[in-house]
Amino acid sequence: MANFNASHLDPFQREFVKLLQANAYRHRPHEVFCDFCEVAAITLSNAVDRIHYEKREARYLQIIKRYNAEEINRFPAMLAAVVNSLEGGFSDSLGQLFMSLELGNDLSGQYFTPFSVSCLMAQMVLGDVWPVVEREGFFTLNEPAVGAGAMVIASAKAIHDQGINYQQHMHVIGVDIDAVAVHMAYIHFSLLHIPAIVVHGNSLTLEEWDHWATPAHILGFWDRRLKNRNTRGAAD
């Protein structure tokens, strides 16, 4: 990692790498990345989700006790770098960092689809969603292997390009068996204000271990909106 080439990353992603490398002086890089993703996800969740607050706060404290004060202070700076990166437009910022840092070799051999490919796929698959939005008020996406969320972000971009406000008219259920992927997707969806529930689970066996509701889901009263739609559908 000492010879890591960050020239293809945006300035804020490069700042993220510098902060990660500073915290990797005493810790392994992939450990720092995983811990960052989990504490950032917990921070975003605990701002709005009171149901899981105590359990996640305890987990937060368990993680950060492994770091000294200077290292702990770098985590919010890393989150700020991700926020600033996403301010530049739709992107899979953390997924790109994950692949660029070659962390997949340490974390189960994971590979995340390049965002440009995800955008092309989203345009091909979604098509014109205006008829569904006009009829139902919103449409739903289910992603059984959500990864860092690239396909969902690409879908949000695709309907944004159609002139549709994805924050009001799209809801997502994303599932992944890997906790780090769940945390990455949750961070992305939270910062982009995508209404979603990210499930840590197995789409094949239907096992579910945890649920992460984004701020957009909670603040947008999506539990009620989804229930009302299902009620209407059952009555038809």
Coordinates of N, CA and C in Angstrom, one line a residue:
M1 N 0.8 -1.2 0.0 CA 0.0 0.0 0.0 C 0.9 1.3 0.0
A2 N 2.1 1.1 0.3 CA 3.0 2.3 0.4 C 3.1 2.9 -1.0
N3 N 3.1 2.1 -2.1 CA 3.2 2.6 -3.4 C 1.9 2.8 -4.1
F4 N 0.8 2.9 -3.4 CA -0.5 3.0 -3.9 C -0.6 4.2 -4.8
N5 N -1.2 4.0 -6.0 CA -1.4 5.1 -6.9 C -2.8 5.6 -6.8
A6 N -3.0 6.8 -6.3 CA -4.3 7.4 -6.1 C -4.7 8.4 -7.1
S7 N -3.9 8.5 -8.2 CA -4.1 9.6 -9.2 C -5.5 9.5 -9.9
H8 N -6.1 8.3 -9.9 CA -7.4 8.2 -10.6 C -8.6 8.6 -9.7
L9 N -8.3 8.8 -8.4 CA -9.3 9.1 -7.4 C -9.6 10.6 -7.4
D10 N -10.7 11.0 -6.9 CA -10.9 12.5 -6.8 C -10.2 13.0 -5.5
P11 N -10.0 14.3 -5.4 CA -9.2 14.8 -4.3 C -9.7 14.4 -2.9
F12 N -11.0 14.2 -2.7 CA -11.5 13.8 -1.4 C -11.3 12.4 -1.1
Q13 N -11.3 11.5 -2.2 CA -11.0 10.1 -2.0 C -9.5 10.0 -1.7
R14 N -8.6 10.8 -2.3 CA -7.2 10.8 -2.0 C -7.0 11.2 -0.5
E15 N -7.8 12.2 0.0 CA -7.7 12.6 1.4 C -8.1 11.4 2.3
F16 N -9.1 10.7 1.9 CA -9.5 9.5 2.6 C -8.4 8.5 2.7
V17 N -7.7 8.3 1.6 CA -6.6 7.3 1.6 C -5.5 7.7 2.6
K18 N -5.2 9.0 2.6 CA -4.1 9.5 3.5 C -4.5 9.3 5.0
L19 N -5.8 9.5 5.3 CA -6.3 9.3 6.6 C -6.3 7.9 7.0
L20 N -6.7 7.0 6.1 CA -6.6 5.6 6.3 C -5.2 5.1 6.6
Q21 N -4.3 5.6 5.7 CA -2.9 5.2 5.9 C -2.3 5.6 7.2
A22 N -2.8 6.8 7.7 CA -2.3 7.3 9.0 C -2.8 6.4 10.1
N23 N -4.0 5.9 10.0 CA -4.6 5.0 11.0 C -4.0 3.6 10.8
A24 N -3.5 3.3 9.7 CA -2.9 1.9 9.4 C -1.5 1.8 10.0
Y25 N -1.0 2.8 10.6 CA 0.4 2.7 11.2 C 0.4 1.6 12.3
R26 N -0.7 1.5 13.1 CA -0.7 0.4 14.1 C -1.7 -0.7 13.8
H27 N -2.5 -0.5 12.7 CA -3.6 -1.4 12.4 C -3.4 -1.8 10.9
R28 N -4.0 -3.0 10.6 CA -4.0 -3.4 9.2 C -5.0 -2.5 8.4
P29 N -4.6 -2.2 7.1 CA -5.5 -1.3 6.3 C -6.9 -1.8 6.2
H30 N -7.1 -3.1 5.9 CA -8.4 -3.6 5.7 C -9.2 -3.5 7.0
E31 N -8.5 -3.6 8.2 CA -9.2 -3.5 9.5 C -9.7 -2.1 9.7
V32 N -8.8 -1.1 9.3 CA -9.2 0.3 9.5 C -10.4 0.6 8.6
F33 N -10.4 0.1 7.4 CA -11.5 0.4 6.4 C -12.8 -0.2 6.9
C34 N -12.7 -1.4 7.4 CA -13.9 -2.1 7.9 C -14.5 -1.4 9.1
D35 N -13.5 -1.0 10.0 CA -14.0 -0.3 11.3 C -14.6 1.1 10.9
F36 N -13.9 1.8 10.0 CA -14.5 3.0 9.5 C -15.9 2.9 9.0
C37 N -16.1 1.9 8.2 CA -17.5 1.7 7.6 C -18.5 1.4 8.6
E38 N -18.1 0.6 9.6 CA -19.1 0.2 10.7 C -19.4 1.4 11.6
V39 N -18.4 2.2 12.0 CA -18.6 3.3 12.9 C -19.4 4.4 12.2
A40 N -19.1 4.6 10.9 CA -19.8 5.6 10.2 C -21.2 5.3 10.0
A41 N -21.5 4.0 9.7 CA -22.9 3.5 9.5 C -23.6 3.7 10.9
I42 N -23.0 3.3 12.0 CA -23.6 3.4 13.3 C -23.9 4.9 13.6
T43 N -23.0 5.8 13.3 CA -23.2 7.2 13.5 C -24.4 7.7 12.8
L44 N -24.5 7.4 11.5 CA -25.7 7.8 10.7 C -27.0 7.2 11.2
S45 N -26.9 5.9 11.5 CA -28.1 5.2 12.0 C -28.6 5.8 13.3
N46 N -27.7 6.0 14.2 CA -28.1 6.4 15.6 C -28.7 7.8 15.6
A47 N -28.5 8.6 14.6 CA -29.1 9.9 14.5 C -30.6 9.8 14.3
V48 N -31.1 8.7 13.8 CA -32.5 8.6 13.5 C -33.2 7.4 13.9
D49 N -32.5 6.3 14.1 CA -33.1 5.0 14.4 C -32.9 4.7 15.9
R50 N -34.0 5.0 16.7 CA -33.9 4.8 18.1 C -34.1 3.3 18.5
I51 N -34.7 2.5 17.7 CA -34.9 1.1 18.0 C -33.6 0.4 18.2
H52 N -32.6 0.6 17.3 CA -31.4 -0.1 17.4 C -30.3 0.7 18.1
Y53 N -30.6 1.8 18.7 CA -29.6 2.8 19.2 C -28.7 2.1 20.2
E54 N -29.2 1.5 21.2 CA -28.4 1.0 22.3 C -27.4 -0.1 21.9
K55 N -28.0 -1.0 21.1 CA -27.1 -2.1 20.6 C -26.0 -1.6 19.7
R56 N -26.3 -0.6 18.9 CA -25.3 -0.1 17.9 C -24.3 0.8 18.7
E57 N -24.8 1.6 19.7 CA -23.9 2.4 20.4 C -22.9 1.6 21.2
A58 N -23.3 0.4 21.7 CA -22.4 -0.5 22.4 C -21.4 -1.0 21.5
R59 N -21.8 -1.3 20.3 CA -20.8 -1.8 19.3 C -19.9 -0.7 18.9
Y60 N -20.3 0.5 18.7 CA -19.5 1.6 18.4 C -18.4 1.8 19.4
L61 N -18.7 1.7 20.7 CA -17.7 1.9 21.8 C -16.7 0.7 21.8
Q62 N -17.2 -0.5 21.4 CA -16.4 -1.6 21.4 C -15.3 -1.5 20.3
I63 N -15.7 -0.9 19.2 CA -14.7 -0.7 18.0 C -13.7 0.4 18.4
I64 N -14.1 1.5 18.8 CA -13.2 2.7 18.9 C -12.2 2.5 20.1
K65 N -12.5 1.6 21.0 CA -11.6 1.4 22.1 C -10.3 0.8 21.7
R66 N -10.3 0.3 20.5 CA -9.0 -0.3 19.9 C -8.1 0.8 19.3
Y67 N -8.6 2.1 19.3 CA -7.8 3.2 18.7 C -7.5 4.2 19.7
N68 N -6.4 4.9 19.5 CA -6.1 6.0 20.4 C -6.9 7.3 20.0
A69 N -6.7 8.4 20.7 CA -7.5 9.6 20.5 C -7.3 10.2 19.1
E70 N -6.0 10.2 18.7 CA -5.7 10.8 17.4 C -6.3 10.0 16.3
E71 N -6.2 8.6 16.4 CA -6.8 7.8 15.4 C -8.3 7.9 15.3
I72 N -8.9 8.0 16.5 CA -10.4 8.1 16.5 C -10.8 9.4 15.8
N73 N -10.1 10.5 16.0 CA -10.4 11.8 15.4 C -10.3 11.7 13.9
R74 N -9.6 10.7 13.3 CA -9.5 10.6 11.9 C -10.8 10.0 11.3
F75 N -11.5 9.3 12.0 CA -12.7 8.6 11.5 C -13.8 9.7 11.0
P76 N -14.1 10.7 11.8 CA -15.1 11.7 11.2 C -14.5 12.4 10.0
A77 N -13.2 12.6 10.0 CA -12.5 13.3 8.9 C -12.7 12.4 7.6
M78 N -12.6 11.1 7.8 CA -12.8 10.1 6.7 C -14.2 10.2 6.2
L79 N -15.2 10.3 7.1 CA -16.6 10.4 6.7 C -16.8 11.7 5.9
A80 N -16.2 12.8 6.4 CA -16.3 14.1 5.7 C -15.7 14.0 4.3
A81 N -14.7 13.2 4.1 CA -14.1 13.0 2.8 C -15.1 12.3 1.9
V82 N -15.8 11.3 2.4 CA -16.8 10.6 1.6 C -17.9 11.5 1.3
V83 N -18.4 12.3 2.2 CA -19.5 13.3 2.0 C -19.1 14.2 0.8
N84 N -17.9 14.7 0.9 CA -17.4 15.7 -0.1 C -17.2 15.0 -1.5
S85 N -16.8 13.8 -1.5 CA -16.7 13.0 -2.7 C -18.1 12.9 -3.4
L86 N -19.1 12.5 -2.6 CA -20.4 12.3 -3.2 C -21.1 13.6 -3.6
E87 N -20.6 14.7 -3.0 CA -21.1 16.0 -3.4 C -20.8 16.3 -4.9
G88 N -19.8 15.6 -5.4 CA -19.4 15.8 -6.8 C -20.3 15.2 -7.8
G89 N -21.3 14.4 -7.3 CA -22.2 13.7 -8.2 C -22.4 12.3 -7.8
F90 N -23.3 11.6 -8.4 CA -23.6 10.2 -8.1 C -22.3 9.3 -8.4
S91 N -21.9 8.5 -7.4 CA -20.8 7.7 -7.5 C -20.8 6.6 -6.5
D92 N -20.0 5.6 -6.7 CA -19.8 4.5 -5.8 C -18.5 4.7 -5.1
S93 N -18.4 5.8 -4.3 CA -17.1 6.3 -3.8 C -16.4 5.2 -2.9
L94 N -17.1 4.6 -2.0 CA -16.4 3.6 -1.1 C -16.1 2.3 -1.9
G95 N -16.9 1.9 -2.8 CA -16.6 0.8 -3.6 C -15.4 1.0 -4.4
Q96 N -15.2 2.2 -5.0 CA -14.1 2.5 -5.8 C -12.8 2.5 -4.9
L97 N -12.9 3.0 -3.7 CA -11.8 3.0 -2.8 C -11.5 1.6 -2.4
F98 N -12.4 0.8 -2.1 CA -12.2 -0.6 -1.7 C -11.4 -1.3 -2.8
M99 N -11.8 -1.1 -4.1 CA -11.1 -1.8 -5.1 C -9.7 -1.2 -5.4
S100 N -9.6 0.1 -5.3 CA -8.4 0.8 -5.5 C -7.3 0.4 -4.5
L101 N -7.8 0.2 -3.3 CA -6.9 -0.1 -2.2 C -6.6 -1.6 -2.2
E102 N -7.2 -2.4 -3.1 CA -7.0 -3.8 -3.2 C -7.4 -4.6 -1.9
L103 N -8.4 -4.1 -1.3 CA -8.8 -4.7 0.0 C -9.6 -6.0 -0.3
G104 N -10.1 -6.2 -1.5 CA -10.8 -7.5 -1.8 C -10.0 -8.7 -1.6
N105 N -8.6 -8.6 -1.7 CA -7.8 -9.7 -1.5 C -7.8 -10.2 0.0
D106 N -8.1 -9.3 0.9 CA -8.2 -9.6 2.3 C -9.6 -10.0 2.7
L107 N -10.5 -9.4 2.0 CA -11.9 -9.5 2.4 C -12.7 -10.4 1.5
S108 N -12.5 -11.7 1.5 CA -13.3 -12.7 0.8 C -13.2 -12.6 -0.7
G109 N -12.2 -12.0 -1.3 CA -12.1 -11.9 -2.7 C -13.2 -11.2 -3.4
Q110 N -13.7 -10.2 -2.7 CA -14.9 -9.4 -3.3 C -14.4 -8.5 -4.5
Y111 N -15.4 -8.3 -5.4 CA -15.2 -7.5 -6.5 C -16.4 -6.7 -6.8
F112 N -16.3 -5.3 -6.9 CA -17.4 -4.5 -7.1 C -17.4 -4.0 -8.5
T113 N -18.6 -4.0 -9.1 CA -18.8 -3.6 -10.5 C -18.4 -2.1 -10.7
P114 N -17.6 -1.8 -11.7 CA -17.3 -0.4 -11.9 C -18.6 0.4 -12.1
F115 N -18.6 1.7 -11.6 CA -19.9 2.5 -11.6 C -20.4 2.8 -13.0
S116 N -19.5 2.9 -13.9 CA -19.9 3.2 -15.3 C -20.7 2.1 -15.9
V117 N -20.3 0.9 -15.5 CA -21.0 -0.3 -16.0 C -22.4 -0.4 -15.3
S118 N -22.4 -0.1 -14.0 CA -23.7 -0.1 -13.3 C -24.6 0.9 -13.9
C119 N -24.1 2.1 -14.3 CA -25.0 3.1 -14.9 C -25.6 2.6 -16.2
L120 N -24.8 2.0 -17.0 CA -25.3 1.4 -18.3 C -26.3 0.4 -18.1
M121 N -26.1 -0.5 -17.1 CA -27.1 -1.6 -16.8 C -28.4 -1.0 -16.3
A122 N -28.3 0.0 -15.4 CA -29.5 0.7 -14.8 C -30.3 1.3 -15.9
Q123 N -29.7 2.0 -16.9 CA -30.4 2.6 -18.0 C -31.1 1.5 -18.8
M124 N -30.5 0.4 -19.0 CA -31.0 -0.7 -19.9 C -32.2 -1.4 -19.2
V125 N -32.1 -1.6 -17.9 CA -33.0 -2.4 -17.1 C -34.3 -1.6 -16.7
L126 N -34.0 -0.3 -16.3 CA -35.2 0.4 -15.7 C -36.1 0.9 -16.8
G127 N -35.6 1.5 -17.9 CA -36.5 2.0 -18.9 C -37.2 3.3 -18.3
D128 N -38.4 3.5 -18.9 CA -39.2 4.7 -18.4 C -40.0 4.3 -17.2
V129 N -39.8 4.9 -16.1 CA -40.5 4.5 -14.9 C -41.6 5.5 -14.6
W130 N -41.8 6.5 -15.4 CA -42.9 7.5 -15.2 C -44.3 6.9 -15.0
P131 N -44.7 5.9 -15.9 CA -46.0 5.3 -15.7 C -46.2 4.7 -14.4
V132 N -45.2 4.0 -13.8 CA -45.3 3.4 -12.5 C -45.5 4.5 -11.4
V133 N -44.7 5.5 -11.5 CA -44.7 6.6 -10.5 C -46.0 7.3 -10.6
E134 N -46.6 7.6 -11.8 CA -47.8 8.2 -11.9 C -49.0 7.4 -11.3
R135 N -48.9 6.0 -11.5 CA -49.9 5.2 -11.0 C -49.8 4.8 -9.5
E136 N -48.6 4.6 -9.1 CA -48.4 4.1 -7.7 C -47.9 5.2 -6.7
G137 N -47.3 6.2 -7.3 CA -46.7 7.2 -6.5 C -45.2 7.0 -6.3
F138 N -44.8 5.8 -6.4 CA -43.4 5.4 -6.3 C -43.2 4.0 -6.8
F139 N -41.9 3.6 -7.0 CA -41.6 2.3 -7.4 C -40.6 1.7 -6.4
T140 N -40.4 0.4 -6.4 CA -39.5 -0.3 -5.5 C -38.4 -1.0 -6.3
L141 N -37.3 -1.1 -5.7 CA -36.2 -1.9 -6.2 C -35.7 -2.9 -5.1
N142 N -35.4 -4.1 -5.6 CA -34.9 -5.1 -4.7 C -33.5 -5.6 -5.3
E143 N -32.5 -5.5 -4.5 CA -31.2 -5.8 -4.9 C -30.6 -6.9 -3.9
P144 N -30.6 -8.2 -4.4 CA -30.3 -9.3 -3.6 C -28.8 -9.4 -3.2
A145 N -27.9 -8.7 -4.0 CA -26.5 -8.7 -3.7 C -26.0 -7.3 -3.8
V146 N -26.3 -6.5 -2.8 CA -26.2 -5.0 -3.0 C -24.8 -4.5 -3.0
G147 N -23.8 -5.3 -2.5 CA -22.5 -4.8 -2.5 C -22.4 -3.4 -1.8
A148 N -21.6 -2.5 -2.4 CA -21.5 -1.2 -1.9 C -22.6 -0.3 -2.4
G149 N -23.5 -0.8 -3.2 CA -24.7 -0.1 -3.6 C -24.6 0.5 -5.0
A150 N -23.7 0.1 -5.8 CA -23.4 0.8 -7.1 C -24.7 0.7 -8.0
M151 N -25.3 -0.4 -8.1 CA -26.5 -0.5 -8.9 C -27.7 0.3 -8.4
V152 N -27.8 0.4 -7.1 CA -28.9 1.3 -6.6 C -28.6 2.7 -6.9
I153 N -27.3 3.1 -6.7 CA -27.0 4.5 -6.9 C -27.1 4.8 -8.4
A154 N -26.7 3.9 -9.3 CA -26.9 4.1 -10.7 C -28.3 4.2 -11.1
S155 N -29.2 3.5 -10.4 CA -30.7 3.5 -10.6 C -31.2 4.9 -10.2
A156 N -30.7 5.4 -9.1 CA -31.1 6.7 -8.6 C -30.7 7.8 -9.6
K157 N -29.5 7.6 -10.2 CA -29.1 8.6 -11.2 C -29.9 8.5 -12.5
A158 N -30.3 7.2 -12.9 CA -31.1 7.0 -14.1 C -32.4 7.7 -14.0
I159 N -33.1 7.6 -12.8 CA -34.4 8.2 -12.7 C -34.3 9.7 -12.5
H160 N -33.2 10.1 -11.8 CA -32.9 11.5 -11.7 C -32.8 12.2 -13.1
D161 N -32.1 11.5 -14.0 CA -32.0 11.9 -15.4 C -33.3 12.0 -16.1
Q162 N -34.3 11.2 -15.7 CA -35.6 11.2 -16.3 C -36.5 12.4 -15.7
G163 N -35.9 13.1 -14.7 CA -36.7 14.2 -14.1 C -37.5 13.8 -12.9
I164 N -37.2 12.6 -12.4 CA -38.0 12.1 -11.2 C -37.1 12.2 -10.0
N165 N -37.7 12.7 -8.9 CA -37.1 12.8 -7.6 C -37.0 11.4 -6.9
Y166 N -35.8 10.8 -7.0 CA -35.7 9.5 -6.4 C -35.9 9.5 -4.9
Q167 N -35.7 10.6 -4.3 CA -35.8 10.7 -2.8 C -37.3 10.6 -2.4
Q168 N -38.2 10.8 -3.3 CA -39.6 10.8 -3.0 C -40.3 9.6 -3.7
H169 N -39.7 9.1 -4.8 CA -40.4 8.1 -5.6 C -39.7 6.8 -5.9
M170 N -38.7 6.5 -5.1 CA -38.0 5.2 -5.2 C -37.7 4.7 -3.8
H171 N -38.0 3.4 -3.6 CA -37.7 2.8 -2.3 C -36.9 1.5 -2.6
V172 N -35.9 1.2 -1.8 CA -35.0 0.1 -2.1 C -34.9 -0.9 -0.9
I173 N -34.9 -2.1 -1.2 CA -34.5 -3.2 -0.3 C -33.2 -3.8 -0.8
G174 N -32.1 -3.7 -0.1 CA -30.9 -4.2 -0.5 C -30.4 -5.3 0.5
V175 N -29.9 -6.4 0.0 CA -29.4 -7.5 0.9 C -28.0 -7.8 0.5
D176 N -27.2 -8.1 1.5 CA -25.9 -8.6 1.3 C -25.4 -9.5 2.5
I177 N -24.7 -10.6 2.1 CA -24.3 -11.5 3.2 C -23.1 -11.0 3.9
D178 N -22.4 -10.0 3.3 CA -21.2 -9.4 3.9 C -21.5 -8.2 4.7
A179 N -21.1 -8.1 6.0 CA -21.4 -6.9 6.8 C -20.7 -5.7 6.3
V180 N -19.5 -5.8 5.8 CA -18.8 -4.6 5.3 C -19.5 -4.0 4.1
A181 N -20.0 -4.8 3.2 CA -20.8 -4.3 2.1 C -22.1 -3.7 2.6
V182 N -22.7 -4.2 3.6 CA -23.9 -3.6 4.1 C -23.6 -2.2 4.7
H183 N -22.5 -2.1 5.4 CA -22.2 -0.8 6.0 C -21.9 0.2 4.9
M184 N -21.1 -0.2 3.8 CA -20.8 0.7 2.7 C -22.1 1.1 2.0
A185 N -23.0 0.2 1.7 CA -24.2 0.6 1.0 C -25.0 1.5 1.9
Y186 N -25.1 1.2 3.2 CA -25.9 2.1 4.1 C -25.3 3.5 4.1
I187 N -24.0 3.6 4.2 CA -23.4 5.0 4.2 C -23.8 5.7 2.9
H188 N -23.6 5.1 1.8 CA -23.9 5.7 0.5 C -25.4 6.1 0.4
F189 N -26.3 5.2 0.8 CA -27.7 5.5 0.7 C -28.1 6.6 1.6
S190 N -27.5 6.6 2.8 CA -27.8 7.6 3.8 C -27.4 9.0 3.3
L191 N -26.2 9.1 2.8 CA -25.6 10.4 2.4 C -26.3 10.9 1.1
L192 N -26.8 10.0 0.3 CA -27.5 10.4 -1.0 C -29.0 10.5 -0.7
H193 N -29.4 10.3 0.5 CA -30.8 10.4 0.9 C -31.7 9.5 0.1
I194 N -31.3 8.2 0.0 CA -32.1 7.2 -0.7 C -32.9 6.4 0.3
P195 N -34.2 6.4 0.1 CA -35.1 5.6 1.0 C -34.8 4.1 0.9
A196 N -34.3 3.5 1.9 CA -33.9 2.1 1.8 C -33.8 1.4 3.1
I197 N -34.0 0.1 3.0 CA -33.6 -0.8 4.1 C -32.5 -1.7 3.6
V198 N -31.4 -1.7 4.3 CA -30.2 -2.5 3.9 C -30.2 -3.7 4.9
V199 N -30.3 -4.9 4.3 CA -30.4 -6.1 5.2 C -29.1 -6.9 5.1
H200 N -28.6 -7.2 6.3 CA -27.5 -8.1 6.4 C -28.1 -9.5 6.5
G201 N -28.0 -10.2 5.4 CA -28.7 -11.5 5.3 C -28.2 -12.2 4.1
N202 N -28.8 -13.4 3.9 CA -28.5 -14.3 2.8 C -29.7 -14.4 1.9
S203 N -29.6 -13.9 0.7 CA -30.8 -13.9 -0.2 C -31.1 -15.3 -0.7
L204 N -30.2 -16.3 -0.6 CA -30.5 -17.6 -1.0 C -31.2 -18.4 0.1
T205 N -30.8 -18.3 1.3 CA -31.4 -19.1 2.4 C -32.5 -18.3 3.1
L206 N -32.6 -17.0 2.8 CA -33.6 -16.1 3.4 C -33.3 -15.8 4.8
E207 N -32.1 -16.1 5.3 CA -31.7 -15.7 6.7 C -31.5 -14.2 6.7
E208 N -31.8 -13.6 7.8 CA -31.6 -12.2 8.0 C -31.1 -11.9 9.5
W209 N -30.0 -11.2 9.5 CA -29.4 -10.9 10.8 C -29.5 -9.5 11.3
D210 N -29.7 -8.6 10.4 CA -29.8 -7.2 10.9 C -30.4 -6.4 9.8
H211 N -31.1 -5.2 10.2 CA -31.7 -4.3 9.3 C -31.2 -2.9 9.5
W212 N -30.9 -2.2 8.5 CA -30.4 -0.8 8.6 C -31.4 0.1 7.7
A213 N -32.2 0.8 8.4 CA -33.1 1.7 7.7 C -32.4 3.1 7.6
T214 N -32.4 3.6 6.4 CA -31.7 4.9 6.1 C -32.5 6.0 6.7
P215 N -31.9 7.2 6.9 CA -32.6 8.4 7.4 C -33.8 8.7 6.5
A216 N -33.6 8.6 5.1 CA -34.6 8.9 4.2 C -35.8 8.0 4.4
H217 N -35.6 6.7 4.7 CA -36.7 5.8 5.0 C -37.4 6.2 6.2
I218 N -36.7 6.5 7.3 CA -37.4 6.8 8.5 C -38.1 8.2 8.5
L219 N -37.4 9.2 8.0 CA -38.0 10.5 8.0 C -39.0 10.7 6.9
G220 N -39.0 9.8 5.9 CA -40.0 9.9 4.9 C -41.2 9.0 5.1
F221 N -41.3 8.4 6.3 CA -42.4 7.5 6.8 C -42.7 6.4 5.7
W222 N -41.6 5.8 5.3 CA -41.8 4.8 4.2 C -42.4 3.5 4.7
D223 N -42.3 3.2 6.0 CA -43.0 2.0 6.5 C -44.5 2.2 6.2
R224 N -45.0 3.4 6.5 CA -46.5 3.7 6.3 C -46.8 3.7 4.8
R225 N -45.9 4.3 4.0 CA -46.2 4.4 2.6 C -46.3 3.0 1.9
L226 N -45.3 2.1 2.3 CA -45.3 0.8 1.8 C -46.5 0.0 2.3
K227 N -46.9 0.1 3.5 CA -48.0 -0.6 4.1 C -49.3 -0.2 3.4
N228 N -49.5 1.2 3.1 CA -50.6 1.7 2.4 C -50.7 1.1 1.0
R229 N -49.6 1.0 0.3 CA -49.6 0.5 -1.0 C -50.0 -1.0 -1.0
N230 N -49.5 -1.7 -0.1 CA -49.8 -3.2 0.0 C -51.2 -3.4 0.4
T231 N -51.8 -2.5 1.2 CA -53.2 -2.6 1.5 C -54.1 -2.3 0.3
R232 N -53.7 -1.3 -0.5 CA -54.4 -1.0 -1.7 C -54.4 -2.2 -2.6
G233 N -53.2 -2.8 -2.7 CA -53.0 -3.9 -3.7 C -53.8 -5.1 -3.3
A234 N -54.0 -5.3 -1.9 CA -54.8 -6.5 -1.5 C -56.2 -6.2 -1.7
A235 N -56.6 -5.0 -1.7 CA -58.1 -4.6 -1.9 C -58.5 -4.7 -3.3
D236 N -57.5 -4.6 -4.2 CA -57.9 -4.6 -5.7 C -58.2 -6.0 -6.2

